[in-house]
Amino acid sequence: MYDRNISGKTVTFGVSGLLYKSNLLMYDHQTSSLWSQVKREAVTGPMTGTRLTVLPSTVMSWHEWKKRFPETEVLSPDTGHIRDYDRDPYENYYKREKGLFSFFKGGPDEKEKELIAGITIGGEAKAYPIDLLRQETSLSDRVSGKNITFTLDKKTGFLIITDSKNNNIDYITTYWFVWKGLYPETRIFRFNK
Amino acid sequence: MSLFKRTSPSVYLFIFAIIVLAPPSLNLFASSWDFSRHSIPVDEIQSGGPPRDGIPALFDPKFVAADKADFMRDDEMILGVFHNGIARAFPTRIMSWHELVNLNFGDTPVLVSW
C-alpha cells in the first residue's frame, strides 16, 4: 500500500496496461506519469524520480485476518463493475513456476516465483525469502553498512523491518524474478549451509 | 457473395479509414504517454495486453463488516491493511480484476495495489 499524498497533493492512480521487466506500471491521472510499484517511484513523465511512501500490508487467509482484527471490514464485491468475482483470473498464474512475460535466467538455487521482501539501502538491493522470514521470530542483517532487523509482529502478522535507530525501512513483497529484473545486482539472503 | 452486394459504400469507406488512418500500434501506444522524461529505457516498456484503464482501478469502494460478509470463504486469500486504527481486507479474487484501489484510511489517502 502507498500513500497518495505526494508532495502535498492527493494523487489518484489507474492501470496503464504497460509492463516494465514483468512489473506492472501504473499511472497518475494528474500528470500521466508512469510509476513502478516495485521501484516505488515514477519512471516516466513529469513526476519521474518522485518516490512513493510504502505503508505496510500483508497477505493471509480471511480466517486468520479476522482472528487478528475482529473489527475488520472487507471490500464489497458490489464495486459498480460486472466481473466474475468467484474466480481469480490469476489463479493458474499463482501456481505456475514460471512468471508471465518472464525472461528470467536463474542459477540452480534460484526459484523464479519465490516470494521475497525486497529492500534498497544506499543503492544496494537485497531480497529476503518470505518463507525464511516466517520461520524466524527475529532476524538481523547488515546491508550497505547498516544493521537492520526483521520482526514478525505476533499480534498483527505484519513483517516490520527497522534500522538500528528503530526507523521503519520500506520493503516490497514480490516474486524473486520481478525483483531481480529491476535490480539485476541484488543479493538474496540465505542461511550459511 | 450477396454479402458484398448488400454492403454499402460507407462501410468500405469506414474500413478504409481505419486501415489508413490508424497509426502503427507503437505510435498509438506512445502518444498516450509523455516520455520526454524517463528513468528507464522507454523501448523496454511492453504492452501487457489490456489498454489504458482496460483493467479498471476502484475509487472509494464499499466495505462490509466482517460479521455481515457471508460472501467470504474462511480459507481464501486476502490482502490485509491496518492503518490509522482501521483494519480492512481486500480479497485477492476481487483485487485481481482491478489491481488498484484508491481510497482513504481516515485522513490518509492511500493506494492499495495487487
Coordinates of C-alpha atoms in Angstrom, one line a residue:
Chain A
M1 CA 0.0 0.0 0.0
Y2 CA 1.2 3.5 -0.8
D3 CA 0.5 7.0 0.5
R4 CA -1.4 9.0 -2.2
N5 CA -0.4 12.3 -0.7
I6 CA 2.6 13.1 -2.8
S7 CA 4.5 16.4 -2.3
G8 CA 1.4 17.9 -0.6
K9 CA -1.1 16.9 -3.3
T10 CA -3.6 14.0 -3.4
V11 CA -2.9 11.8 -6.5
T12 CA -5.1 9.1 -8.0
F13 CA -3.9 6.1 -9.9
G14 CA -5.1 4.0 -12.8
V15 CA -3.8 0.9 -14.6
S16 CA -1.6 1.8 -17.6
G17 CA -1.7 -1.7 -19.2
L18 CA 2.1 -1.4 -19.6
L19 CA 4.8 -3.6 -18.2
Y20 CA 8.5 -3.0 -17.5
K21 CA 10.5 -6.1 -16.8
S22 CA 7.4 -8.1 -15.8
N23 CA 6.4 -5.3 -13.5
L24 CA 3.0 -3.6 -13.8
L25 CA 3.3 0.1 -14.4
M26 CA 0.5 2.3 -13.0
Y27 CA -0.1 6.0 -13.9
D28 CA -1.4 9.0 -12.1
H29 CA -4.4 10.8 -13.5
Q30 CA -2.9 14.3 -12.8
T31 CA 0.2 14.1 -14.9
S32 CA 0.0 10.7 -16.8
S33 CA 3.4 9.8 -15.4
L34 CA 4.1 6.0 -15.2
W35 CA 5.1 4.6 -11.8
S36 CA 6.7 1.3 -10.9
Q37 CA 5.2 -0.4 -7.9
V38 CA 8.3 -2.4 -7.2
K39 CA 10.8 0.5 -7.7
R40 CA 8.4 2.7 -5.7
E41 CA 8.9 5.8 -7.9
A42 CA 7.7 7.5 -11.1
V43 CA 9.8 6.2 -14.1
T44 CA 8.4 8.3 -16.9
G45 CA 6.7 11.7 -17.4
P46 CA 6.8 14.9 -15.3
M47 CA 6.9 13.1 -12.0
T48 CA 10.0 11.0 -12.9
G49 CA 12.1 10.2 -9.8
T50 CA 9.4 11.1 -7.3
R51 CA 9.3 8.4 -4.5
L52 CA 6.2 6.6 -3.2
T53 CA 5.9 6.1 0.6
V54 CA 5.1 2.4 1.3
L55 CA 2.6 1.6 4.1
P56 CA 2.6 -1.9 5.5
S57 CA 0.3 -4.6 4.2
T58 CA 0.2 -8.4 4.4
V59 CA -1.3 -11.4 2.7
M60 CA -3.1 -14.1 4.7
S61 CA -6.3 -16.2 4.8
W62 CA -9.5 -14.4 5.6
H63 CA -9.9 -16.7 8.7
E64 CA -6.5 -15.7 10.1
W65 CA -7.1 -12.0 9.4
K66 CA -10.5 -12.0 11.1
K67 CA -8.9 -13.6 14.2
R68 CA -6.3 -10.9 14.4
F69 CA -8.7 -8.0 13.5
P70 CA -12.3 -8.9 14.6
E71 CA -13.4 -5.3 13.8
T72 CA -12.2 -5.6 10.2
E73 CA -14.2 -4.6 7.1
V74 CA -13.9 -6.3 3.8
L75 CA -14.0 -4.9 0.3
S76 CA -17.5 -5.5 -1.1
P77 CA -18.0 -7.3 -4.4
D78 CA -20.5 -4.6 -5.2
T79 CA -17.9 -2.5 -7.0
G80 CA -20.1 -1.0 -9.7
H81 CA -18.3 -3.3 -12.2
I82 CA -19.6 -6.6 -13.6
R83 CA -16.8 -9.2 -13.1
D84 CA -16.8 -12.9 -12.2
Y85 CA -15.5 -12.3 -8.6
D86 CA -16.0 -16.0 -7.8
R87 CA -13.0 -16.7 -10.0
D88 CA -9.5 -15.2 -9.6
P89 CA -8.2 -14.6 -13.1
Y90 CA -4.6 -15.2 -11.9
E91 CA -5.4 -18.5 -10.1
N92 CA -3.3 -20.5 -12.5
Y93 CA -0.5 -17.9 -12.5
Y94 CA 0.0 -18.2 -8.8
K95 CA 0.5 -22.0 -9.1
R96 CA 2.8 -21.7 -12.2
E97 CA 6.5 -22.0 -11.6
K98 CA 7.2 -19.5 -14.4
G99 CA 6.5 -15.8 -14.5
L100 CA 4.4 -14.0 -17.1
F101 CA 6.4 -12.3 -19.8
S102 CA 9.4 -13.6 -18.0
F103 CA 12.9 -13.7 -19.4
F104 CA 14.4 -14.9 -16.2
K105 CA 17.5 -17.0 -16.2
G106 CA 18.4 -18.1 -12.7
G107 CA 21.0 -20.3 -11.1
P108 CA 20.2 -23.7 -9.7
D109 CA 19.4 -22.2 -6.2
E110 CA 17.0 -19.7 -7.6
K111 CA 13.3 -20.2 -7.6
E112 CA 11.7 -17.8 -10.1
K113 CA 8.4 -17.4 -8.2
E114 CA 9.8 -17.4 -4.7
L115 CA 8.1 -14.7 -2.6
I116 CA 10.6 -12.2 -1.2
A117 CA 10.7 -9.0 0.8
G118 CA 12.9 -6.6 -1.2
I119 CA 14.7 -3.6 0.3
T120 CA 17.1 -1.0 -1.1
I121 CA 19.6 0.8 1.2
G122 CA 22.3 3.1 -0.1
G123 CA 21.9 1.9 -3.6
E124 CA 22.2 -1.7 -2.6
A125 CA 19.3 -4.1 -3.2
K126 CA 18.7 -7.2 -1.2
A127 CA 15.9 -9.8 -1.1
Y128 CA 14.7 -11.9 1.9
P129 CA 12.6 -15.1 1.2
I130 CA 9.3 -14.7 2.9
D131 CA 9.2 -18.3 4.0
L132 CA 12.5 -17.9 5.7
L133 CA 11.4 -14.8 7.5
R134 CA 8.2 -16.5 8.7
Q135 CA 10.3 -19.3 10.3
E136 CA 12.2 -16.8 12.4
T137 CA 10.7 -14.6 15.1
S138 CA 13.5 -12.1 14.6
L139 CA 16.4 -11.9 12.1
S140 CA 19.3 -9.4 11.7
D141 CA 21.4 -8.5 8.7
R142 CA 23.9 -5.8 7.6
V143 CA 23.2 -4.0 4.3
S144 CA 25.3 -1.1 2.9
G145 CA 26.9 -0.7 6.4
K146 CA 23.5 -0.5 8.2
N147 CA 22.3 -3.0 10.7
I148 CA 18.7 -4.0 10.0
T149 CA 16.3 -6.2 12.0
F150 CA 13.3 -8.2 10.7
T151 CA 10.5 -8.7 13.2
L152 CA 7.3 -10.6 12.6
D153 CA 4.7 -8.9 14.8
K154 CA 2.9 -11.8 16.5
K155 CA -0.4 -10.0 17.0
T156 CA -0.9 -8.4 13.6
G157 CA 1.1 -10.8 11.5
F158 CA 2.9 -7.9 9.7
L159 CA 6.6 -8.0 8.9
I160 CA 8.4 -5.0 10.2
I161 CA 11.9 -4.0 9.1
T162 CA 13.8 -1.5 11.2
D163 CA 17.3 0.1 11.3
S164 CA 19.4 0.4 14.5
K165 CA 17.6 3.7 15.3
N166 CA 14.2 1.9 15.1
N167 CA 13.2 3.7 11.9
N168 CA 11.0 1.6 9.6
I169 CA 12.5 0.5 6.4
D170 CA 10.3 0.3 3.3
Y171 CA 10.0 -3.0 1.6
I172 CA 8.1 -4.6 -1.2
T173 CA 6.8 -8.1 -1.3
T174 CA 7.0 -9.6 -4.7
Y175 CA 8.3 -12.6 -6.7
W176 CA 12.1 -13.1 -7.0
F177 CA 12.2 -12.8 -10.8
V178 CA 10.3 -9.4 -10.7
W179 CA 12.8 -8.0 -8.1
K180 CA 15.8 -9.4 -9.9
G181 CA 14.5 -7.9 -13.2
L182 CA 14.5 -4.4 -11.7
Y183 CA 17.6 -4.9 -9.6
P184 CA 19.9 -7.2 -11.5
E185 CA 22.7 -6.7 -8.9
T186 CA 20.5 -7.7 -6.0
R187 CA 21.7 -10.3 -3.5
I188 CA 19.4 -12.7 -1.8
F189 CA 19.6 -13.7 1.9
R190 CA 20.3 -17.3 2.7
F191 CA 21.5 -19.0 5.9
N192 CA 25.0 -20.3 5.5
K193 CA 24.9 -24.0 4.8
Chain B
M1 CA -21.4 -13.0 -52.4
S2 CA -24.7 -11.5 -51.5
L3 CA -23.0 -10.0 -48.5
F4 CA -20.8 -7.9 -50.7
K5 CA -23.7 -6.6 -52.7
R6 CA -25.5 -5.5 -49.6
T7 CA -22.5 -3.8 -48.1
S8 CA -23.0 -0.1 -48.6
P9 CA -20.1 2.1 -49.8
S10 CA -19.9 3.9 -46.5
V11 CA -18.9 0.7 -44.8
Y12 CA -16.0 0.3 -47.2
L13 CA -15.0 3.9 -46.6
F14 CA -15.1 3.3 -42.9
I15 CA -12.9 0.2 -43.1
F16 CA -10.5 2.1 -45.4
A17 CA -10.4 5.0 -42.9
I18 CA -9.5 2.5 -40.1
I19 CA -6.7 0.9 -42.1
V20 CA -5.2 4.2 -43.5
L21 CA -5.7 6.5 -40.5
A22 CA -4.8 4.1 -37.7
P23 CA -1.1 4.8 -36.7
P24 CA 1.2 1.9 -36.2
S25 CA 0.5 0.4 -32.8
L26 CA 3.8 1.6 -31.3
N27 CA 2.9 5.3 -32.1
L28 CA -0.6 4.7 -30.8
F29 CA 0.9 3.5 -27.5
A30 CA 3.5 6.2 -27.2
S31 CA 1.0 9.0 -28.0
S32 CA -0.9 8.5 -24.7
W33 CA 2.2 8.9 -22.6
D34 CA 4.8 11.6 -22.1
F35 CA 8.2 10.0 -22.4
S36 CA 10.1 13.3 -22.6
R37 CA 11.5 12.5 -19.1
H38 CA 12.2 8.9 -18.1
S39 CA 14.5 6.9 -15.8
I40 CA 14.0 3.6 -17.5
P41 CA 14.7 2.7 -21.2
V42 CA 11.4 3.5 -22.9
D43 CA 11.9 0.8 -25.6
E44 CA 11.8 -1.8 -22.8
I45 CA 8.3 -0.8 -21.8
Q46 CA 5.9 -3.5 -23.2
S47 CA 2.2 -3.7 -23.6
G48 CA 0.7 -6.1 -21.0
G49 CA -2.3 -6.7 -23.2
P50 CA -5.2 -4.6 -21.9
P51 CA -5.2 -0.9 -22.9
R52 CA -5.0 2.1 -20.5
D53 CA -7.8 1.6 -17.9
G54 CA -8.7 -1.7 -19.6
I55 CA -8.4 -3.0 -16.1
P56 CA -10.5 -0.5 -14.1
A57 CA -9.0 0.8 -10.8
L58 CA -11.5 1.3 -8.0
F59 CA -12.3 4.6 -6.3
D60 CA -13.7 4.8 -2.8
P61 CA -15.4 1.3 -2.9
K62 CA -17.9 0.0 -0.4
F63 CA -16.9 -2.2 2.5
V64 CA -18.8 -4.7 4.5
A65 CA -18.4 -5.6 8.3
A66 CA -16.7 -8.9 8.9
D67 CA -19.9 -10.5 10.5
K68 CA -22.0 -9.5 7.5
A69 CA -19.5 -10.7 4.9
D70 CA -21.2 -14.0 4.1
F71 CA -19.7 -13.9 0.6
M72 CA -16.2 -14.7 2.1
R73 CA -14.7 -18.2 2.5
D74 CA -12.5 -18.8 5.5
D75 CA -9.6 -20.2 3.5
E76 CA -9.5 -17.5 0.8
M77 CA -6.5 -15.2 0.5
I78 CA -6.8 -11.5 1.3
L79 CA -4.5 -8.5 1.3
G80 CA -4.7 -7.0 4.8
V81 CA -4.1 -3.4 5.8
F82 CA -4.2 -1.9 9.2
H83 CA -3.7 1.9 9.3
N84 CA -5.0 4.8 11.4
G85 CA -6.8 2.2 13.6
I86 CA -8.8 0.9 10.6
A87 CA -8.4 -2.8 9.5
R88 CA -9.5 -3.6 6.0
A89 CA -9.3 -6.8 4.0
F90 CA -9.1 -6.9 0.2
P91 CA -10.0 -10.4 -1.3
T92 CA -7.4 -11.2 -3.9
R93 CA -10.1 -12.6 -6.2
I94 CA -11.6 -9.1 -6.4
M95 CA -8.2 -7.3 -6.5
S96 CA -7.0 -9.3 -9.5
W97 CA -9.8 -7.8 -11.6
H98 CA -8.9 -4.2 -10.6
E99 CA -5.3 -4.2 -9.4
L100 CA -5.6 -0.7 -7.8
V101 CA -7.9 0.7 -5.2
N102 CA -7.8 4.5 -4.5
L103 CA -9.3 5.1 -1.0
N104 CA -8.8 6.8 2.3
F105 CA -7.8 5.4 5.7
G106 CA -9.1 8.2 8.0
D107 CA -7.2 11.3 6.9
T108 CA -4.7 9.4 4.8
P109 CA -5.3 9.0 1.0
V110 CA -3.9 5.6 0.0
L111 CA -3.5 3.3 -2.9
V112 CA -3.8 -0.5 -2.4
S113 CA -2.2 -2.4 -5.2
W114 CA -2.2 -6.1 -6.2

